[in-house]
mmCIF file of C-alpha atoms and ligand atoms in Angstrom:
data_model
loop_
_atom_site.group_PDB
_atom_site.id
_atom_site.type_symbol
_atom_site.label_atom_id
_atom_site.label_comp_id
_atom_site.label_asym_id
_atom_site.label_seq_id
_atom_site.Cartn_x
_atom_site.Cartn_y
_atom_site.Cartn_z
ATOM 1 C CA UNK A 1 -49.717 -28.560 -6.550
ATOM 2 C CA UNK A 2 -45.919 -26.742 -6.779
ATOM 3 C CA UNK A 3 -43.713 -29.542 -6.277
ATOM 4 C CA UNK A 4 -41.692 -27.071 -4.106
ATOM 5 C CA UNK A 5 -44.825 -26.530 -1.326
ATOM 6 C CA UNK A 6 -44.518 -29.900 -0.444
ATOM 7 C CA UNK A 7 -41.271 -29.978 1.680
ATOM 8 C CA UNK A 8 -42.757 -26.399 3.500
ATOM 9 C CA UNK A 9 -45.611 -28.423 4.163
ATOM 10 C CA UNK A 10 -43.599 -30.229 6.863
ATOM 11 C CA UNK A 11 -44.701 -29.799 10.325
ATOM 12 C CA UNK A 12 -42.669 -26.914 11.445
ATOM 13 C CA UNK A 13 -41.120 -28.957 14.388
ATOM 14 C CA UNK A 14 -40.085 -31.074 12.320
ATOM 15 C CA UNK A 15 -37.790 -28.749 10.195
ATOM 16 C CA UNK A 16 -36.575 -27.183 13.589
ATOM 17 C CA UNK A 17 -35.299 -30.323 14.381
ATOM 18 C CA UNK A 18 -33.816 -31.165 11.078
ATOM 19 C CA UNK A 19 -32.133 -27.582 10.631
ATOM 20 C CA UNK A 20 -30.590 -28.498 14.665
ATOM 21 C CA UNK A 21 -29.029 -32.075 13.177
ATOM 22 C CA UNK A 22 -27.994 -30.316 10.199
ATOM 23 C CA UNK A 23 -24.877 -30.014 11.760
ATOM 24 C CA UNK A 24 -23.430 -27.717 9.521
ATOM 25 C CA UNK A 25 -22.900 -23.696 9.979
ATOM 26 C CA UNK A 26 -25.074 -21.588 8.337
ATOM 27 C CA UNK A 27 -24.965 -18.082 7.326
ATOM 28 C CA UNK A 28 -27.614 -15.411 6.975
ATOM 29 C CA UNK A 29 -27.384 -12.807 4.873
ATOM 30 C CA UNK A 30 -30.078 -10.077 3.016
ATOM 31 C CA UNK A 31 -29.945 -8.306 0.023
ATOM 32 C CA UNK A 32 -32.665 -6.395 -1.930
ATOM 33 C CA UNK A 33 -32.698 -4.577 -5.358
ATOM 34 C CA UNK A 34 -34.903 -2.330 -7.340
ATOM 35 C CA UNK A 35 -34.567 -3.143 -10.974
ATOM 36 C CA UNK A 36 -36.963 -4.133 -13.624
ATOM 37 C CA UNK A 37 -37.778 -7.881 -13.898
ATOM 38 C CA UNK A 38 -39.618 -10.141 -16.328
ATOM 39 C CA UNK A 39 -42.042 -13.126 -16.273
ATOM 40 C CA UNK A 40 -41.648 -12.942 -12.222
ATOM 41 C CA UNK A 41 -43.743 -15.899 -11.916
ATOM 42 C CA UNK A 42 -41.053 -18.115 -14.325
ATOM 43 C CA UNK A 43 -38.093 -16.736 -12.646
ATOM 44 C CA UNK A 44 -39.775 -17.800 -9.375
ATOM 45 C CA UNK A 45 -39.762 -21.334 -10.117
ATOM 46 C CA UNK A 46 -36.050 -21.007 -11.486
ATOM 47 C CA UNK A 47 -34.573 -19.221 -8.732
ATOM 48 C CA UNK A 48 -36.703 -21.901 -6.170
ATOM 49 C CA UNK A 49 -35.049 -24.970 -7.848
ATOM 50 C CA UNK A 50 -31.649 -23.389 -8.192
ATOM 51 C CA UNK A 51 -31.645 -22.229 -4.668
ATOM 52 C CA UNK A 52 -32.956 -25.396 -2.842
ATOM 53 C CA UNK A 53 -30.100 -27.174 -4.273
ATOM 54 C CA UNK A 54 -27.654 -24.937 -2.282
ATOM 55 C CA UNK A 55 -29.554 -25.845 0.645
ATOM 56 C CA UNK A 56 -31.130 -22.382 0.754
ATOM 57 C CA UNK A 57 -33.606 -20.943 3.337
ATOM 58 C CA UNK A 58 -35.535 -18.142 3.807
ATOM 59 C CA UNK A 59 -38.135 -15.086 3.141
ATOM 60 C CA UNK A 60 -38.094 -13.943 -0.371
ATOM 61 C CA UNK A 61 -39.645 -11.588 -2.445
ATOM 62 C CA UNK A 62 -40.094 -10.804 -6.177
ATOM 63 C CA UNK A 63 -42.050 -8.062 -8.127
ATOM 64 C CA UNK A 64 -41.586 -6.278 -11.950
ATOM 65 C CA UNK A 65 -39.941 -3.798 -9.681
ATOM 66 C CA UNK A 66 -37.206 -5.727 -8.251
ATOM 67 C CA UNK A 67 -36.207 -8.566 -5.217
ATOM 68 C CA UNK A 68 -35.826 -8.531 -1.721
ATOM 69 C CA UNK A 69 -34.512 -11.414 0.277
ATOM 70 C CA UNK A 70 -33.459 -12.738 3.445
ATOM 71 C CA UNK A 71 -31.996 -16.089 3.637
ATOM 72 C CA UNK A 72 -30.298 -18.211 5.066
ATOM 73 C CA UNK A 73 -27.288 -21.305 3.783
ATOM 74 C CA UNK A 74 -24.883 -23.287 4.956
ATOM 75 C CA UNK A 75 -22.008 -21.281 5.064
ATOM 76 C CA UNK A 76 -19.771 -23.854 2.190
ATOM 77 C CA UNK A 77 -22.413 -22.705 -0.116
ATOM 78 C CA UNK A 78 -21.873 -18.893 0.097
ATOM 79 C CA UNK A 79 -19.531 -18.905 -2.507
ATOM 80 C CA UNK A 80 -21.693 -20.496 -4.915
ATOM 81 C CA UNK A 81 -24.809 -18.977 -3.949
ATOM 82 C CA UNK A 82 -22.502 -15.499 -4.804
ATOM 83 C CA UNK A 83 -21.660 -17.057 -8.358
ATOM 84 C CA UNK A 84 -25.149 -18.096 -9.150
ATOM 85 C CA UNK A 85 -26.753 -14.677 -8.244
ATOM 86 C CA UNK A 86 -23.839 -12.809 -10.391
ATOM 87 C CA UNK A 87 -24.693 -15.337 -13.289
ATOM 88 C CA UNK A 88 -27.650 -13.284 -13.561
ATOM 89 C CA UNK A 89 -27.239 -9.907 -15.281
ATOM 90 C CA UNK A 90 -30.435 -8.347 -12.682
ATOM 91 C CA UNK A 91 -28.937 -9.673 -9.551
ATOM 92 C CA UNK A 92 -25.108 -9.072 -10.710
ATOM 93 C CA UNK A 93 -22.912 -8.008 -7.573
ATOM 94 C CA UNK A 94 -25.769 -7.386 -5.592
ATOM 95 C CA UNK A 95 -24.156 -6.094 -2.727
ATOM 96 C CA UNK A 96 -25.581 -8.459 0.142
ATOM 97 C CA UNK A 97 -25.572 -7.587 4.690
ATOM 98 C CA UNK A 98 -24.498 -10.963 6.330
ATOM 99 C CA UNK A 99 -26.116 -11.198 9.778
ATOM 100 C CA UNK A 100 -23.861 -9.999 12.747
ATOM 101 C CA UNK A 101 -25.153 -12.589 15.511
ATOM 102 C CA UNK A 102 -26.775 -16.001 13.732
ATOM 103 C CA UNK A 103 -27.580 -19.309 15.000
ATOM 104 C CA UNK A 104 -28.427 -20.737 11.988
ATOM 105 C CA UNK A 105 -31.876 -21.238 12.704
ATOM 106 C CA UNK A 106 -33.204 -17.957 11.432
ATOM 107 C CA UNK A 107 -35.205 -19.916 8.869
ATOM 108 C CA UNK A 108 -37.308 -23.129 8.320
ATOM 109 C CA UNK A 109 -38.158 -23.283 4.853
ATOM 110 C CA UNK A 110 -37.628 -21.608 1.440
ATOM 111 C CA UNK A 111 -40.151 -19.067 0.721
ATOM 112 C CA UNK A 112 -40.489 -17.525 -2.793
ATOM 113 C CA UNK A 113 -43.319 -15.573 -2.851
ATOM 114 C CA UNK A 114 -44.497 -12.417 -6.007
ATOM 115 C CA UNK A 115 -45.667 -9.535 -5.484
ATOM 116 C CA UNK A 116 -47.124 -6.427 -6.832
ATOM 117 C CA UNK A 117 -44.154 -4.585 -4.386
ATOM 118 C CA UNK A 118 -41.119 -5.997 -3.005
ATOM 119 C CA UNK A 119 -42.164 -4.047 0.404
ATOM 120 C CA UNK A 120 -45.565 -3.109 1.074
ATOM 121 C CA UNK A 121 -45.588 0.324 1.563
ATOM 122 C CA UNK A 122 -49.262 1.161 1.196
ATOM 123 C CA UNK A 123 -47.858 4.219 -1.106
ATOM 124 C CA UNK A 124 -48.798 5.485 -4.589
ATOM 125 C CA UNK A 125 -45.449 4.624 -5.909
ATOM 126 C CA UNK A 126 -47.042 7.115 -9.224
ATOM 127 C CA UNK A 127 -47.347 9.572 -7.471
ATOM 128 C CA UNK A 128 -43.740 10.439 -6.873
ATOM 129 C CA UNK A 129 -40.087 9.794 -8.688
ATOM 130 C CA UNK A 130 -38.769 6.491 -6.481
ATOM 131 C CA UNK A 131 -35.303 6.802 -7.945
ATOM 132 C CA UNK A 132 -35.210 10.391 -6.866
ATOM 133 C CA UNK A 133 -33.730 8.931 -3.612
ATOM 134 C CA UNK A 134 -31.578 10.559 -0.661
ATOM 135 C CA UNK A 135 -27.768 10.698 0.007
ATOM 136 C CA UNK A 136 -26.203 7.059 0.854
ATOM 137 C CA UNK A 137 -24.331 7.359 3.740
ATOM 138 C CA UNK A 138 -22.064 4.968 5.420
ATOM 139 C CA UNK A 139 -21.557 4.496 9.439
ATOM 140 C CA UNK A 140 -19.077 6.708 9.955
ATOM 141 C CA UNK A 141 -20.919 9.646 7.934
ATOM 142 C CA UNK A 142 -23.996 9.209 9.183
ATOM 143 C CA UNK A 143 -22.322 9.107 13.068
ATOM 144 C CA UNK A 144 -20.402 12.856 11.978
ATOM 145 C CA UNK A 145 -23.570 13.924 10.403
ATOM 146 C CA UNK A 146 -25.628 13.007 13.686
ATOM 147 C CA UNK A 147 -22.899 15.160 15.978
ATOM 148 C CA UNK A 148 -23.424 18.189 13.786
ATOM 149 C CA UNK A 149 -26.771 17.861 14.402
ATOM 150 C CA UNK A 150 -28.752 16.321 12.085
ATOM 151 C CA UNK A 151 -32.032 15.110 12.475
ATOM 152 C CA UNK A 152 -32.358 11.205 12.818
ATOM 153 C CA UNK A 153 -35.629 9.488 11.780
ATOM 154 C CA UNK A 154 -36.181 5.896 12.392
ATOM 155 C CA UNK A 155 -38.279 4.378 9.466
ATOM 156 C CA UNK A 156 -39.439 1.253 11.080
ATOM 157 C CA UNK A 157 -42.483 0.228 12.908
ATOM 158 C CA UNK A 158 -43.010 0.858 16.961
ATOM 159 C CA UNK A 159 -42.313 -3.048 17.262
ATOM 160 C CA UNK A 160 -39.012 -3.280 15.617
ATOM 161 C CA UNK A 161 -37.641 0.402 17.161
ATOM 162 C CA UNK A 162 -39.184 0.099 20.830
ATOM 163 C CA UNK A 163 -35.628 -2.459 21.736
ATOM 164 C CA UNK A 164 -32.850 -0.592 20.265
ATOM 165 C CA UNK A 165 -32.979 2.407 18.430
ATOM 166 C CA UNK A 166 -30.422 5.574 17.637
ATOM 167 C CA UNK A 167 -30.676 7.697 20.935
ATOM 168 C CA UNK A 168 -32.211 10.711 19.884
ATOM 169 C CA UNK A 169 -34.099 9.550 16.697
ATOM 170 C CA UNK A 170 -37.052 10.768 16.096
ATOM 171 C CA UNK A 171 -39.527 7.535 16.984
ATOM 172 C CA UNK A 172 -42.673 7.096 14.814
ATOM 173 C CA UNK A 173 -45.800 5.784 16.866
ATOM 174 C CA UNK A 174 -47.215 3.516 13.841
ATOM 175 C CA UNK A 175 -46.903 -0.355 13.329
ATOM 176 C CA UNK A 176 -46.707 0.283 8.987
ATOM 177 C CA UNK A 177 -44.379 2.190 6.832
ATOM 178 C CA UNK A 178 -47.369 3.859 5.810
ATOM 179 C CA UNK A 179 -48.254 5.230 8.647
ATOM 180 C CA UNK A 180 -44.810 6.337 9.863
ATOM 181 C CA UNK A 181 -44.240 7.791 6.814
ATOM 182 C CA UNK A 182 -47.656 9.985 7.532
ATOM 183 C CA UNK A 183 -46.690 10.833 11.027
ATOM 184 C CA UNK A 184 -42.895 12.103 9.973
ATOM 185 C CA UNK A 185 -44.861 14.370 7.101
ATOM 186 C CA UNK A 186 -46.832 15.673 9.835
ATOM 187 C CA UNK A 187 -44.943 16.162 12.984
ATOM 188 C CA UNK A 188 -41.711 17.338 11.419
ATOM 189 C CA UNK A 189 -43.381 19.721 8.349
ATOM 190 C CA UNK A 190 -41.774 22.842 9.962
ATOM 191 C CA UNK A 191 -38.105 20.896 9.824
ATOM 192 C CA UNK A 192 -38.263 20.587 5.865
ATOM 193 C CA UNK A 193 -35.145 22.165 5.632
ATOM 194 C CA UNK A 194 -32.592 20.711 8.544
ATOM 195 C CA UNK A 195 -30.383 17.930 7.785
ATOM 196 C CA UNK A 196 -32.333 14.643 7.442
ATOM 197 C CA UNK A 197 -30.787 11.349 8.972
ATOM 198 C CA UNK A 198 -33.381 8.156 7.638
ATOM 199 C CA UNK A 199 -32.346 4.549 9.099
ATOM 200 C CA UNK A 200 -34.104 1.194 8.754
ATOM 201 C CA UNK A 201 -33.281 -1.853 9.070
ATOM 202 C CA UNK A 202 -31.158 -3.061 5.939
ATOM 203 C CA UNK A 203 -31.747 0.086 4.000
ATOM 204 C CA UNK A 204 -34.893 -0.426 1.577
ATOM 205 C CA UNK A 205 -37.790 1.239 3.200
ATOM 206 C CA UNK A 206 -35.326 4.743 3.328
ATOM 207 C CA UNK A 207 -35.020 3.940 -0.523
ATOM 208 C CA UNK A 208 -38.572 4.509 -0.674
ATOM 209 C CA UNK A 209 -39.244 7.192 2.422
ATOM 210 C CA UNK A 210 -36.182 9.101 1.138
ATOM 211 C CA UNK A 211 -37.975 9.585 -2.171
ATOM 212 C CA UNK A 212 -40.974 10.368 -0.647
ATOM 213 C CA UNK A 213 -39.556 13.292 1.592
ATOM 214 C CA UNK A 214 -37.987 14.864 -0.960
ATOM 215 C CA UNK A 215 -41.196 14.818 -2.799
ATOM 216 C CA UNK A 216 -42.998 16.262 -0.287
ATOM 217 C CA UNK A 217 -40.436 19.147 -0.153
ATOM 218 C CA UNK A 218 -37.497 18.416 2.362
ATOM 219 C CA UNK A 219 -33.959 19.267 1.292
ATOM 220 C CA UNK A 220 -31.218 17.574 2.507
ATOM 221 C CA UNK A 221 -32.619 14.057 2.962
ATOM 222 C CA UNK A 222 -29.921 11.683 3.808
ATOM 223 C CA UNK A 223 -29.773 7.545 4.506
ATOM 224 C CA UNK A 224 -27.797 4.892 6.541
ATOM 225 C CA UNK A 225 -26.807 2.847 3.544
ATOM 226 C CA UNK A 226 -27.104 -0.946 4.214
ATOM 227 C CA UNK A 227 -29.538 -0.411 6.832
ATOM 228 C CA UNK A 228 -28.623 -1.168 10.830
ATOM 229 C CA UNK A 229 -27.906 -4.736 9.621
ATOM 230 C CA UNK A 230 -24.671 -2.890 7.810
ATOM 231 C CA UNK A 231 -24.075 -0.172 10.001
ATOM 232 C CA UNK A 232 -23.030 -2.980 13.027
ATOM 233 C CA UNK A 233 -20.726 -4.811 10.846
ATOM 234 C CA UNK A 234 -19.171 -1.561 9.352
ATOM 235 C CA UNK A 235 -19.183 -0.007 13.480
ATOM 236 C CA UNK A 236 -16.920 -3.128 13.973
ATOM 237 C CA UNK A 237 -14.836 -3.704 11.150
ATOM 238 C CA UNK A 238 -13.369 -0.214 11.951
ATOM 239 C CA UNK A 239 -14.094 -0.105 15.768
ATOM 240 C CA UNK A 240 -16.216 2.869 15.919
ATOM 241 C CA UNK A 241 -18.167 3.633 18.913
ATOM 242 C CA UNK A 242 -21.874 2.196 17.874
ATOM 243 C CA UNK A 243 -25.105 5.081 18.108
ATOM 244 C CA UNK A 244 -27.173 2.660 17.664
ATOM 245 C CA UNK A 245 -28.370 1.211 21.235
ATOM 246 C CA UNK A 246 -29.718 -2.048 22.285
ATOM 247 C CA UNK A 247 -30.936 -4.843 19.979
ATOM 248 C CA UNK A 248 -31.792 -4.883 16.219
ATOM 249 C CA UNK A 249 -35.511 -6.504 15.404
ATOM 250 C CA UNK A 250 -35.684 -8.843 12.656
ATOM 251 C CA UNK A 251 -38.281 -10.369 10.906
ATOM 252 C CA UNK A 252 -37.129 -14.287 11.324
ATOM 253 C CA UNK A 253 -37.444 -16.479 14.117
ATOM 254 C CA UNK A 254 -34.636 -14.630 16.385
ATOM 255 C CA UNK A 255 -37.086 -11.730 16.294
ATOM 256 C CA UNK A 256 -33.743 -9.928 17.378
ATOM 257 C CA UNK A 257 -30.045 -9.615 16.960
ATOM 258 C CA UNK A 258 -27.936 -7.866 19.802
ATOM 259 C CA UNK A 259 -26.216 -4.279 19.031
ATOM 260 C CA UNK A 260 -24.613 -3.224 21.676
ATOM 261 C CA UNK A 261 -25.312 -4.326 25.759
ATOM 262 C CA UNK A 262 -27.748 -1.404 26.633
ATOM 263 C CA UNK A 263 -31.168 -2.442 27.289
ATOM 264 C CA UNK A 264 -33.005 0.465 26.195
ATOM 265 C CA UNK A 265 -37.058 -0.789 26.762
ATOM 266 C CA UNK A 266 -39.068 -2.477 29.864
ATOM 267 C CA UNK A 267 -40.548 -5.502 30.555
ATOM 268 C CA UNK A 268 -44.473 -4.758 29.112
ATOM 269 C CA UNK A 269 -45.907 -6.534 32.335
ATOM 270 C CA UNK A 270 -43.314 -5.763 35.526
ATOM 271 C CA UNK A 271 -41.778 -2.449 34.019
ATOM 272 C CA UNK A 272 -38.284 -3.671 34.785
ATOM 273 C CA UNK A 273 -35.560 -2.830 32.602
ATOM 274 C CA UNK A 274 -35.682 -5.339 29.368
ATOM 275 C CA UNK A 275 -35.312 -6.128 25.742
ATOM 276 C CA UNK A 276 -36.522 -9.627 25.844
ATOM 277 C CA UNK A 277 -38.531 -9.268 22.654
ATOM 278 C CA UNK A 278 -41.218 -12.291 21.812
ATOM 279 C CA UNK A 279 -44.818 -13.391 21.139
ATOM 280 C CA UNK A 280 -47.925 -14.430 22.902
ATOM 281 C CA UNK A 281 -47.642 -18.038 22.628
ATOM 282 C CA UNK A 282 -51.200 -18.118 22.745
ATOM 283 C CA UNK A 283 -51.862 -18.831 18.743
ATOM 284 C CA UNK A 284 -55.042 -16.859 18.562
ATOM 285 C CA UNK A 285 -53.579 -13.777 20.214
ATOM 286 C CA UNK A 286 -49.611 -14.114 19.330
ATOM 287 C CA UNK A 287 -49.179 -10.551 20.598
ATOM 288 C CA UNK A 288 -45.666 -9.088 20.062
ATOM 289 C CA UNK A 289 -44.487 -8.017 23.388
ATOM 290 C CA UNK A 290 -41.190 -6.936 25.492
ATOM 291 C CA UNK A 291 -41.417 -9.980 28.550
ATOM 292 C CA UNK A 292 -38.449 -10.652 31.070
ATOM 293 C CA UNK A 293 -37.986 -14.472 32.177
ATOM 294 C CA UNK A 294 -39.615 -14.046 35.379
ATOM 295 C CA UNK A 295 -42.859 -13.014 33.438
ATOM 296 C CA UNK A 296 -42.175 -15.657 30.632
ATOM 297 C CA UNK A 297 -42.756 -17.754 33.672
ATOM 298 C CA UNK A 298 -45.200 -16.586 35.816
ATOM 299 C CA UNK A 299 -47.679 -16.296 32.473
ATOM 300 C CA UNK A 300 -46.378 -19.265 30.880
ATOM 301 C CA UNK A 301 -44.811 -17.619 27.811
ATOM 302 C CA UNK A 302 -48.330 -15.621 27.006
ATOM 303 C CA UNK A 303 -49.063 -11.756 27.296
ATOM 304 C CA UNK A 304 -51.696 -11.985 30.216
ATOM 305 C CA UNK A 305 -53.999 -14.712 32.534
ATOM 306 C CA UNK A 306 -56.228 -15.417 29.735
ATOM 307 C CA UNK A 307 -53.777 -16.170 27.315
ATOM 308 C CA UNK A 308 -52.379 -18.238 29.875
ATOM 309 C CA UNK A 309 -55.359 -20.180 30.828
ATOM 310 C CA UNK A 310 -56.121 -21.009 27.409
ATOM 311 C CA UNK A 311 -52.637 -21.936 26.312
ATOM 312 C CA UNK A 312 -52.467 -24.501 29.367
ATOM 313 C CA UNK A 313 -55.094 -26.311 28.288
ATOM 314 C CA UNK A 314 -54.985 -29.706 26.455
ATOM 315 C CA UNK A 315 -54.131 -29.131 22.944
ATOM 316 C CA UNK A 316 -57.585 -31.042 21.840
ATOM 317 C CA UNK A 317 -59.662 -28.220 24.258
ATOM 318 C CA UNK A 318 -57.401 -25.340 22.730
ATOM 319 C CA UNK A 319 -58.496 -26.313 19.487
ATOM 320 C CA UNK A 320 -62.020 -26.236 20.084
ATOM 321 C CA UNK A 321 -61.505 -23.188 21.221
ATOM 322 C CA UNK A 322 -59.655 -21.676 18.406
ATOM 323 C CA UNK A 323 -61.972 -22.705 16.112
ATOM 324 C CA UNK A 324 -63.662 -19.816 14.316
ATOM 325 C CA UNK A 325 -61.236 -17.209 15.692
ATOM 326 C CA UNK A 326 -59.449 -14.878 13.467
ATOM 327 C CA UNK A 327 -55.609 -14.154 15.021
ATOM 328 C CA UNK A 328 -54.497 -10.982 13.770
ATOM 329 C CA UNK A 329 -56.512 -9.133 16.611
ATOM 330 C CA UNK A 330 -54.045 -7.893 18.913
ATOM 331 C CA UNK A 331 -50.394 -7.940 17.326
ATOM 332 C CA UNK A 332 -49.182 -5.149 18.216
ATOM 333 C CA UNK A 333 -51.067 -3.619 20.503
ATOM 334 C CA UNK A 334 -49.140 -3.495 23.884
ATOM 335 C CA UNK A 335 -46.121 -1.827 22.133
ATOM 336 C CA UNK A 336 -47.423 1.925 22.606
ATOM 337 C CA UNK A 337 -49.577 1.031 25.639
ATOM 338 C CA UNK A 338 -47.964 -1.059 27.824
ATOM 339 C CA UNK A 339 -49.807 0.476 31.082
ATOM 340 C CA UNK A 340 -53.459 -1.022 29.443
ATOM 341 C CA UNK A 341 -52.390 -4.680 29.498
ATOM 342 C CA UNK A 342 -50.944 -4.129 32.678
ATOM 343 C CA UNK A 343 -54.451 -3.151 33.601
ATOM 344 C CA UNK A 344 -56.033 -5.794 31.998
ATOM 345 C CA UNK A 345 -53.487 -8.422 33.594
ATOM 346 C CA UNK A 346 -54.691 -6.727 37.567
ATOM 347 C CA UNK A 347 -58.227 -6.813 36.029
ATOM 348 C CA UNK A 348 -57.478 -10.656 35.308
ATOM 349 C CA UNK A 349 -55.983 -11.473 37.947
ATOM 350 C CA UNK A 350 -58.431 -10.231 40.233
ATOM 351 C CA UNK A 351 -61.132 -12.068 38.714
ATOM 352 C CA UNK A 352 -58.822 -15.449 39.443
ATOM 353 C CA UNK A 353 -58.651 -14.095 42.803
ATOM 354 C CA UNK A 354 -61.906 -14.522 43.297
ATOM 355 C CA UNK A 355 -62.239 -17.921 42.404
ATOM 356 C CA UNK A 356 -63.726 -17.173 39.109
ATOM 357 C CA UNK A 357 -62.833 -18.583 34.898
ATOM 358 C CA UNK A 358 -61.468 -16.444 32.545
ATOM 359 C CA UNK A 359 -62.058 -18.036 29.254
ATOM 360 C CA UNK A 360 -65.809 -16.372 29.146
ATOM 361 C CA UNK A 361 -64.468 -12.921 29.790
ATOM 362 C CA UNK A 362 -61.237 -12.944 27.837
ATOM 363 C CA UNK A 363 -63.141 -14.596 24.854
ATOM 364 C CA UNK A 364 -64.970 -11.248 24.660
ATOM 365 C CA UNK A 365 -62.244 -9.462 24.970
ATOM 366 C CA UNK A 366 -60.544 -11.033 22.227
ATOM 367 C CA UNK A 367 -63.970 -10.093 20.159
ATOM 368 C CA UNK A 368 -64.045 -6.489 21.388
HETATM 369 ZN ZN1 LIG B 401 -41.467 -8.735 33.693
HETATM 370 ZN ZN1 LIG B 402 -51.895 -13.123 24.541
#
């Protein structure tokens, strides 16, 4: 087996608890490139043993077209983690986003991974020029650009935008790039020619959308550069008034980094104002959804009375019960329908009025 598996093998408790006696301050930062590498799967091992030894965490990818990481390190190893990526003539002065609000305990272990892509994109990369990109634009740019009008499109998934987002952006519906992507080709085909403003989070997927617009015939495609990951720290190293509202979603264990103090979304099961972004903690459903405390509570952390039920058994009973189940079911789905699991939680909780189980009837559910 790769020698470097066996510390991520670690009961993930475990780490969290090592990572909160570290004791030490750690910074997170992201960078990504598109530029040709060789042997990916050699360089993998290389770039594994000379990370760990900084102490490095994270979620990283490589591919023959290029790398995209997000890591985490103590913050006395920043320096050197800067030398040893410039030591490398592909990674040299790489220009890195360092995480605005961090705790440190963004990441548990150091993930390597290759790839055919460095994001999956779903699209025929072929089929179009990807260095045929859009205009980079910093914060204060893209903020003049958006008061003389220009049309802002926000490149990320429903999950990620429905907590913070810029107000006025156009909103795709889809959970993939692919699919939001598909839905900006066809909603906005008559627009080909206004002023296009394309955010994400740290910049990469507008490398590729940006590319893709043009190809499909729009004009004047433009894109935050750095992402909304940059676009914070720029907003207050020069103390601009932020357009971007609420929280920023990101894919490590915060799920979330704050913005500004506007709570743009509701709770997906009272409807009260909040951005409390998290997951079923039921492990067969782990259903992203926007909960406030009181509903944390009164559903023990899960996304309805089934979940619930389930969760709150013994752990021996919840793994009988697991067995055989896929969990990728449900993800996503309250994000663009919040109103059906409120009906399904009424539904639920009706049954329990009566006296009656769930587990039959939410087990079918889950199969449905
Ligand atoms: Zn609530
Ligand atoms: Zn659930």
């Amino acid at each position: 087996m790769d020698p470097h598996r066996l510390r991520n093998l670690l009961h993930p408790d475990l780490l969290r608890q090592r990572l909160e006696h570290e004791g030490r301050p750690r910074t997170t930062l992201s960078f990504y490139r598109y530029v040709r590498l060789s042997e990916v799967e050699a360089l993998r091992h290389t770039l594994y043993a000379e990370w760990e030894l900084l102490d490095v965490l994270g979620r990283v990818y490589i591919a023959t077209e290029g790398i995209n990481a997000q890591v985490s390190l103590p913050t006395g190893n920043v320096e050197r983690f800067r030398e040893a990526l410039d030591a490398r003539p592909e990674f040299r002065e790489v220009p890195w986003k360092i995480a605005v609000e961090d705790d440190g305990k963004s990441f548990l272990k150091l993930i390597i991974k290759v790839k055919s892509k460095i994001v999956a994109d779903g699209l025929a990369d072929d089929a179009f020029d990807v260095t045929n990109v859009g205009e980079h634009l910093d914060a204060k740019t893209f903020n003049r650009k958006m008061e003389e009008g220009g049309l802002v499109i926000d490149m990320r998934n429903n999950y990620e935008s429905v907590i913070g987002y810029f107000y006025g952006a156009y909103l795709p519906k889809a959970d993939t790039f692919r699919g939001a992507i598909e839905e900006v080709l066809a909603d906005l085909k008559d627009k080909k020619e206004e002023p296009i403003l394309l955010y994400c989070t740290g910049g990469i997927r507008c490398e590729k959308a940006s590319a893709y617009l043009k190809h499909h015939g729009f004009t004047d495609v433009g894109q935050l550069h750095g992402g909304i990951i940059d676009y914070a720290r720029q907003i207050k190293a020069q103390g601009l008034e932020s357009r971007y509202k609420g929280q920023n979603f990101v894919f490590d264990e915060r799920l979330a980094e704050r913005i500004t103090d506007d709570v743009v979304s509701t709770c997906m099961q009272c409807g009260t104002p909040n951005d409390r972004i998290t997951n079923c903690h039921e492990a067969t459903c782990n259903m992203l959804l926007v909960q406030c405390e009181a509903c944390a509570a009164k559903y023990a952390d899960c996304c309805s009375p089934s979940c619930r039920e389930i969760h709150q058994l013994p752990i021996e009973a919840q793994r009988e019960w697991r067995k055989g189940r896929s969990t990728r079911s449900t993800k996503t789905k309250a994000i663009n329908d919040p109103a059906a699991l409120r009906a399904r939680i009424h539904e639920e909780e009706a049954i329990l009025a009566s006296g009656l189980k769930l587990q039959a009837t939410s087990s079918a559910k889950l199969e449905a």
